[in-house]
Coordinates of C-alpha atoms in Angstrom, one line a residue:
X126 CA -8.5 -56.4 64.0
X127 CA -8.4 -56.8 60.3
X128 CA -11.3 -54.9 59.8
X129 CA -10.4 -52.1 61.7
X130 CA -7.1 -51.8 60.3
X131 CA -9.0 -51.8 56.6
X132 CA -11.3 -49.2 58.4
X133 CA -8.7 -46.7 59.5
X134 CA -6.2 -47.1 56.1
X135 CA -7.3 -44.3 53.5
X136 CA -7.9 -45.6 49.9
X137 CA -5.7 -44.9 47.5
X138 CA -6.4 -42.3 45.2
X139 CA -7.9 -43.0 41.8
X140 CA -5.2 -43.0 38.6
X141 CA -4.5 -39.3 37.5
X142 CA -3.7 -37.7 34.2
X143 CA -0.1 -37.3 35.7
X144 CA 0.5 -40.9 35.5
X145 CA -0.3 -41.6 32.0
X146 CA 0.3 -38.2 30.4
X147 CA 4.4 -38.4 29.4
X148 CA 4.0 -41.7 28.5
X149 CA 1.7 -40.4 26.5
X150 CA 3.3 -37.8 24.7
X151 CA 6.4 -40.4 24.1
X152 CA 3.8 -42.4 22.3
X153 CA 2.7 -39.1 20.4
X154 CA 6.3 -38.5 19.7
X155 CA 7.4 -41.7 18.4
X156 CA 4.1 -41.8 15.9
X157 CA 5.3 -38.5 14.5
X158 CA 9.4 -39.4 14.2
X159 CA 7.6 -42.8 12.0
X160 CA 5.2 -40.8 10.4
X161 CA 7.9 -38.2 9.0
X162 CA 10.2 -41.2 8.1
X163 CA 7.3 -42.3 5.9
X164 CA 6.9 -39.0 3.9
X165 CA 10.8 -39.1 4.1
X166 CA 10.7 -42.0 2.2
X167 CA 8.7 -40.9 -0.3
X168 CA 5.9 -42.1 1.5
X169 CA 1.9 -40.4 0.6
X170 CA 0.0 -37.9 2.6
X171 CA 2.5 -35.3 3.2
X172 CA -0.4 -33.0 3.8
X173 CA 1.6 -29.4 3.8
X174 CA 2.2 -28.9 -0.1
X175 CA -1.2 -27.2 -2.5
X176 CA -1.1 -31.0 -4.3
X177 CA -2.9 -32.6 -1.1
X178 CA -3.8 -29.7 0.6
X179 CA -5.2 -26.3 -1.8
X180 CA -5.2 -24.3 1.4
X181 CA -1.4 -25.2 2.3
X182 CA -0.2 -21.9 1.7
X183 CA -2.4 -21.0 5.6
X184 CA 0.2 -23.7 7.3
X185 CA 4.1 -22.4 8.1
X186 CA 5.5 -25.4 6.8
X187 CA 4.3 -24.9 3.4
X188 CA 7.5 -22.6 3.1
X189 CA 9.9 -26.2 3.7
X190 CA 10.6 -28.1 1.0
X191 CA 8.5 -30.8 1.5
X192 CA 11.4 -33.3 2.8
X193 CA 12.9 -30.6 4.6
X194 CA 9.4 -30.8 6.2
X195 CA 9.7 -34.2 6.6
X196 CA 12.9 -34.5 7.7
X197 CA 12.0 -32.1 10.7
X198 CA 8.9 -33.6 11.8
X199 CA 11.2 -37.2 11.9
X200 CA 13.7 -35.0 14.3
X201 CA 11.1 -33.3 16.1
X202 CA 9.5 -36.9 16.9
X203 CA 12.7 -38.1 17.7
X204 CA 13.9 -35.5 20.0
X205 CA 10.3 -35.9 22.1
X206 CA 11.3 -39.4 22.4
X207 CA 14.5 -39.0 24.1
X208 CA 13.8 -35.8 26.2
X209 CA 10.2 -37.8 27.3
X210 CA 12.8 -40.8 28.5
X211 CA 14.9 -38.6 30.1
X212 CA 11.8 -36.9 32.1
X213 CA 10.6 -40.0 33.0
X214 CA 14.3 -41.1 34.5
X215 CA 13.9 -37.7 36.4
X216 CA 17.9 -36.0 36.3
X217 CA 19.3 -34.4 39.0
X218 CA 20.9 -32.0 37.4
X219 CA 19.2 -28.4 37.5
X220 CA 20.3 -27.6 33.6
X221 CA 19.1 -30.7 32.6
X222 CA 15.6 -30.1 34.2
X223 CA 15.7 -26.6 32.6
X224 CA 16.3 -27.8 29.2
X225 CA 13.4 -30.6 29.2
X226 CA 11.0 -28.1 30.8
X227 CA 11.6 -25.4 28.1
X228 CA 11.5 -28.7 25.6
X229 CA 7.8 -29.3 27.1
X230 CA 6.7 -25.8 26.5
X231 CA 8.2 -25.5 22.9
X232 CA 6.0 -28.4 21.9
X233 CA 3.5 -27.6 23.3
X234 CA 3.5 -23.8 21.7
X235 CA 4.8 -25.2 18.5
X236 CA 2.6 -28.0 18.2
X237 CA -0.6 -26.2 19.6
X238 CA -0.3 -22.7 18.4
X239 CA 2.4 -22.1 15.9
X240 CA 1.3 -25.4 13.6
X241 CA -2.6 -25.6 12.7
X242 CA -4.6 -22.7 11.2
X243 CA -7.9 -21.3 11.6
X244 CA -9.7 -24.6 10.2
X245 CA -10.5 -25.7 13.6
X246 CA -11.3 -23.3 14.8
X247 CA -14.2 -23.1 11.7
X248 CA -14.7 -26.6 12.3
X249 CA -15.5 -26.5 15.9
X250 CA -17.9 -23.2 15.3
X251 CA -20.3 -24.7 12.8
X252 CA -20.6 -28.2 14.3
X253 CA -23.1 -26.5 16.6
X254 CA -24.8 -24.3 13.4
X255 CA -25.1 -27.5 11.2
X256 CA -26.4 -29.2 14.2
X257 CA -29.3 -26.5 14.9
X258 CA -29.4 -26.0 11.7
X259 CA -29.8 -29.9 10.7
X260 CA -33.0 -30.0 13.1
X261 CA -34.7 -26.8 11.8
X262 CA -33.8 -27.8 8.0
X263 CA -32.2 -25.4 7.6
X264 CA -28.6 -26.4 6.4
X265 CA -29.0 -27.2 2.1
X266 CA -28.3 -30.5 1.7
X267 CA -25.6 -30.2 -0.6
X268 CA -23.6 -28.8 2.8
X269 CA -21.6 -31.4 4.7
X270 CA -19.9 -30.6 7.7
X271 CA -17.9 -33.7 7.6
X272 CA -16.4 -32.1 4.3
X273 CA -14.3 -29.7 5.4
X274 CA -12.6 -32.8 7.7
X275 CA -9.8 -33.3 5.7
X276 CA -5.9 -35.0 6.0
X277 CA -4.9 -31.8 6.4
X278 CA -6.9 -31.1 9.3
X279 CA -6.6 -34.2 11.0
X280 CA -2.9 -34.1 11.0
X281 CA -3.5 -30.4 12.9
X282 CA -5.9 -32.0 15.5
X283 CA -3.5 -34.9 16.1
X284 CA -0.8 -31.8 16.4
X285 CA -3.3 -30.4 19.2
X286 CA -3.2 -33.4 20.8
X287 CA 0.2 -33.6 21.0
X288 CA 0.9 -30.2 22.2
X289 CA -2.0 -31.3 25.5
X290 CA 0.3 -33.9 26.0
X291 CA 3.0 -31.9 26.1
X292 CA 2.1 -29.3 28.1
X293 CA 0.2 -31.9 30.7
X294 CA 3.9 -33.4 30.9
X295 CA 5.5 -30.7 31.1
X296 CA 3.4 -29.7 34.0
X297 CA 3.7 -33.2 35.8
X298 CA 7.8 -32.7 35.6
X299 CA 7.8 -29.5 36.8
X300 CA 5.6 -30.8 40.2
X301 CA 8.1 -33.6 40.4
X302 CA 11.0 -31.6 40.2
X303 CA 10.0 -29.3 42.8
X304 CA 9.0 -32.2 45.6
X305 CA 5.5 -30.8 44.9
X306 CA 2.1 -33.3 45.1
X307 CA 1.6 -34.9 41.6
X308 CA -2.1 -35.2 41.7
X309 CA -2.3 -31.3 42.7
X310 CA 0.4 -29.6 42.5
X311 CA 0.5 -28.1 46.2
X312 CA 4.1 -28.8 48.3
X313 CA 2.8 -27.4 51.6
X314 CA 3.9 -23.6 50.9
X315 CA 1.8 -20.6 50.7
X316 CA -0.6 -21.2 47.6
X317 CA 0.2 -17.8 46.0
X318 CA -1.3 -16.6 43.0
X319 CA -2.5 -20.2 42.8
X320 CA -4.9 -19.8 46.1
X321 CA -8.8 -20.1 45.6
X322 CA -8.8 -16.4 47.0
X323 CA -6.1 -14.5 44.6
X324 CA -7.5 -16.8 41.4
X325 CA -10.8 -15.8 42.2
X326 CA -9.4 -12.1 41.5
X327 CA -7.5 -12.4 38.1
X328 CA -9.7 -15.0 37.1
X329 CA -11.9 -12.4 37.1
X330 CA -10.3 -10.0 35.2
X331 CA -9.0 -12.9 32.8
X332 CA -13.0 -13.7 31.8
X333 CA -13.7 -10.1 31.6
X334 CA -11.1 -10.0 28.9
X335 CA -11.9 -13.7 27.4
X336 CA -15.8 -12.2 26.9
X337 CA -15.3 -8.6 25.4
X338 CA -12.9 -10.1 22.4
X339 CA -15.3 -12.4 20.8
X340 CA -18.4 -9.8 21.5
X341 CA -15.8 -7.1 19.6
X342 CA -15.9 -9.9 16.6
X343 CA -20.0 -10.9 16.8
X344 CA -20.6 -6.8 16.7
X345 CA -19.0 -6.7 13.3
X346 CA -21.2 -9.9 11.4
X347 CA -24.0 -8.9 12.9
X348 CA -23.8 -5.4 11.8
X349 CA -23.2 -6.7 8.5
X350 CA -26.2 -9.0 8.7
X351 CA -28.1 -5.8 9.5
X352 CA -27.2 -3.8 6.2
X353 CA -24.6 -1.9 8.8
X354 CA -21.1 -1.8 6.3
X355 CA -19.1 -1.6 9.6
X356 CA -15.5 -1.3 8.6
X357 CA -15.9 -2.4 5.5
X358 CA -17.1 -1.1 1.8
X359 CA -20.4 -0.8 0.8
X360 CA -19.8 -2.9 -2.5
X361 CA -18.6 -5.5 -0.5
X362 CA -21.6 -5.5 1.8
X363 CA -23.8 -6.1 -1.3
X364 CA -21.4 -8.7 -2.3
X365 CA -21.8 -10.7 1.1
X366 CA -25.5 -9.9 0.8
X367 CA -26.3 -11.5 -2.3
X368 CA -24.3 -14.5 -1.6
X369 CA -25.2 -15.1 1.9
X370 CA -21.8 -14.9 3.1
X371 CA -23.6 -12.5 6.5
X372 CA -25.8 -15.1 7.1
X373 CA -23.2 -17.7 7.8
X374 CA -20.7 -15.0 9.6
X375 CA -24.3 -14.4 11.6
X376 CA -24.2 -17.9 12.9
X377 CA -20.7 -17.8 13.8
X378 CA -21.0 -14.6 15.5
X379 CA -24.0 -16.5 17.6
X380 CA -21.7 -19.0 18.4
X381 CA -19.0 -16.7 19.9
X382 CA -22.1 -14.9 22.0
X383 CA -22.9 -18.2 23.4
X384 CA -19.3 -18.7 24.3
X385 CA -18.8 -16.0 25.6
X386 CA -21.8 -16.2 28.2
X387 CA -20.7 -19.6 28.8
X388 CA -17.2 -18.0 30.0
X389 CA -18.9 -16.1 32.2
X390 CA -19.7 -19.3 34.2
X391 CA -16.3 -19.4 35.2
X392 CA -16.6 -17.2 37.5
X393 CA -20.3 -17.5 38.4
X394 CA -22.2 -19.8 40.9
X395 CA -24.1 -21.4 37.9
X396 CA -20.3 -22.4 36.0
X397 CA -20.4 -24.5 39.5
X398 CA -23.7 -26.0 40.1
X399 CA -26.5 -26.8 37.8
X400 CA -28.9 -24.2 38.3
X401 CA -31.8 -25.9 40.2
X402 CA -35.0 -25.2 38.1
X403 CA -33.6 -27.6 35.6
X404 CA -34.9 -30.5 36.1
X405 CA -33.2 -34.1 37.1
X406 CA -29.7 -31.9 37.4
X407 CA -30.9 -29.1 38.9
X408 CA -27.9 -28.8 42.2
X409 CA -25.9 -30.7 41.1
X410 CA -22.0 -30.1 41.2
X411 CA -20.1 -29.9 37.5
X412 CA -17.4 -31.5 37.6
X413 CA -14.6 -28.9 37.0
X414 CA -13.2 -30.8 33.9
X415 CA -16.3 -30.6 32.2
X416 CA -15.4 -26.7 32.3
X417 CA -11.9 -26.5 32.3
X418 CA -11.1 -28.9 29.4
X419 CA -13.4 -27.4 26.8
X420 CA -12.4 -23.8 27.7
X421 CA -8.8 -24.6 27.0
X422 CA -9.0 -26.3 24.0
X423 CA -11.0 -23.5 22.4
X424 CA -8.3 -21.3 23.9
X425 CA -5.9 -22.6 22.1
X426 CA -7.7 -23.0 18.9
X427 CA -8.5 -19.3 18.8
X428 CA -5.4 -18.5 19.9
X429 CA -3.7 -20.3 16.9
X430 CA -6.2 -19.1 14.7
X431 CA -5.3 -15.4 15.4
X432 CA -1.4 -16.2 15.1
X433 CA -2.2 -17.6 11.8
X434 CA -3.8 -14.3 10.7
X435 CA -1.0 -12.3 12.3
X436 CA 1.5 -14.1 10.1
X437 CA -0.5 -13.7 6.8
X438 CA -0.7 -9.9 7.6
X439 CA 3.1 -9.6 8.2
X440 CA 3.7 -11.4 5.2
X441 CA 1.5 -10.5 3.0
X442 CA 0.8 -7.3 4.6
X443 CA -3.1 -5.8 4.9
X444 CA -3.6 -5.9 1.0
X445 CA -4.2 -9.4 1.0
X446 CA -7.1 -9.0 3.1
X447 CA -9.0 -6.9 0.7
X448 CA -6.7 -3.6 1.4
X449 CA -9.5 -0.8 2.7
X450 CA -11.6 -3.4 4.0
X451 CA -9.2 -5.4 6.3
X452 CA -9.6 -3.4 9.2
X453 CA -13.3 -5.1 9.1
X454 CA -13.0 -8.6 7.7
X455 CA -9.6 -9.0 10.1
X456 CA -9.0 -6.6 12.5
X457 CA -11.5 -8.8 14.9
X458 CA -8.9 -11.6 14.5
X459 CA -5.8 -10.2 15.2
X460 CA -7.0 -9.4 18.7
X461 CA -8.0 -13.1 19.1
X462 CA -4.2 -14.3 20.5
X463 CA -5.3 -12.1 23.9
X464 CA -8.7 -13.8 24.0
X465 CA -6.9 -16.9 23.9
X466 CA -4.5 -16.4 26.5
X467 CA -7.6 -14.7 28.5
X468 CA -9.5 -17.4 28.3
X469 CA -6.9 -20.5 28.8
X470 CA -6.0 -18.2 32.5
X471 CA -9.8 -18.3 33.1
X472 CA -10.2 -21.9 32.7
X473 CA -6.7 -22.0 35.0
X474 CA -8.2 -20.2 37.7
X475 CA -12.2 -21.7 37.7
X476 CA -9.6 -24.8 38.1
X477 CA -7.4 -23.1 41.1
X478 CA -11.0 -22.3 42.7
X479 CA -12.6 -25.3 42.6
X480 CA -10.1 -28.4 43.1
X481 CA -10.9 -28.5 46.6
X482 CA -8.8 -30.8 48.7
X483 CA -6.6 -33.6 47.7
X484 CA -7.3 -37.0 47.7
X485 CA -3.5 -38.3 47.2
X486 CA -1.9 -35.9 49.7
X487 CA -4.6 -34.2 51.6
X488 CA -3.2 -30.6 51.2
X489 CA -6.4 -27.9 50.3
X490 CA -8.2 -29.3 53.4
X491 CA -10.3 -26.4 55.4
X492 CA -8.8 -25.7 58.4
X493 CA -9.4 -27.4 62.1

């Protein structure tokens, strides 16, 4: 009887990001309310002023004074504390729920987008050149890629990381609050725009969007590469000639190619399988996060990337960009906020496609 019992009771499902994910963000939150408290205490390392960072001027809070600056990080921690406890004691009233929600999305913009600059997004494009170029020799050795991983930048990736928890919790709340499955996010309605069928369509249209953007940007390096002085002077051509400023843009522009073929997997049979002449992996499933996760960070590092270039050219309007040849050196970048958005709804749908059923409340099942 025992065993038949054990045979016939479903397994519980495995832990989910759900679970941990606002706790979390609490955590993140109270690291940054006693990190500001150290820098508002006089405390080292306040990385957004030129004396520890020469590139502060790319970072918004480089206009705070610098315990203004500190002051608001120690409240910004401080507030995610309270508002995570309050999530996680779950009020019943509808404002309430409003309020943390937009709370969760503020973050996560703030931290994610508004906060870092284009450095990781430089960072993350020529760890792949300095690795092919490590085995082919061809990276001088004077050139460290681990140089350009400074306080400064760290301090933006831990502000990434904060805005993923953010937005993960903020997602979890909002799947509570509407009696929706956790795991999931299903509540037994019509799926909607969420069904595999309809996120099939605009994910379509999303990668479509997410692949012509960084191809717009690789046509301009290349071209320069080539002699080609494609919205740009031709004194400055020579200039990025003879220092081999094209060669590098070249190797970020093959980066961008690459991604951009890999975002085409989203909405291919190969993004979901391993194609089957590889060998030893050849038909096997991918497991979705190994797709969705990477296409949503780089989302949102291009996407703060081209909001950081977007404010310089408000405030400092084209002329800081080299005046005639802006339209060239930037105009590729102010168009990255749409490949960003394109390509975080891509990753959202390949996800919307391929979760299948659920193991916690079994909604997603085929039919009969």
């Amino acid at each position: 009887m025992i065993e038949a019992v054990e045979r016939t009771t479903p397994r519980p499902a495995p832990p989910h990001w759900t679970r941990w994910v606002l706790p979390a963000a609490i955590a993140w939150s109270l690291a940054a309310a006693t990190l500001g408290l150290f820098w508002l205490t006089e405390g080292a390392g306040y990385p957004f002023t030129t004396t520890v960072d020469p590139q502060a001027a790319l970072n918004p809070m480089s206009l705070l004074h610098p315990r203004f600056g500190a002051a608001l990080v120690t409240g910004f921690g401080v507030v995610g504390v309270v508002a995570g406890m309050a999530m996680a004691r779950r009020p019943s009233r509808p404002s309430a729920h409003r309020l943390l929600l937009a709370w969760s999305a503020l973050a996560a913009i703030g931290l994610g987008v508004l906060l870092p600059d284009y450095r990781l997004l430089v960072l993350a494009g020529y760890a792949p050149v300095f690795v092919v170029g490590g085995l082919l020799g061809t990276i001088p050795t004077d050139v460290n890629w681990f140089d350009a991983v400074t306080w400064p930048v760290v301090v933006q990736a831990a502000s990434v990381v904060g805005a993923f928890a953010w937005a993960g919790a903020g997602v979890a709340y909002a799947r509570a609050g509407r009696g929706a499955c956790l795991r999931c996010g299903r509540d037994g309605h019509d799926e909607g725009w969420a069904s595999p069928v309809r996120a099939r369509a605009w994910g379509r249209w999303a990668v479509v969007v997410a692949v012509a953007v960084p191809l717009v940007y690789a046509a301009t390096r290349y071209a320069w590469l080539l002699g080609i002085p494609l919205g740009i002077s031709g004194e400055l051509l020579r200039e990025g000639q003879e220092s081999g400023m094209w060669v590098a843009g070249a190797g970020l522009a093959t980066v961008a190619v690459v991604g951009a073929i890999l975002t085409t997997g989203l909405i291919s049979r190969w993004g979901e399988a391993v194609p089957g002449w590889l060998p030893f992996l050849g038909g096997r499933a991918i497991p979705p996060i190994l797709a969705t996760l990477p296409a949503l960070v780089v989302a949102v590092l291009v996407t703060s990337a081209g909001v950081m270039f977007i404010r310089m050219v408000l405030a400092g309007g084209l002329e800081s960009f080299g005046g005639a040849n802006a339209l060239g050196a930037i105009g590729p970048e102010l168009i990255w906020p749409i490949w960003g958005v394109a390509l975080g709804a891509a990753a959202i749908a390949y996800h919307l496609r391929r979760r299948g059923a659920c193991p916690e409340c079994g909604r997603g099942a085929p039919a009969g």
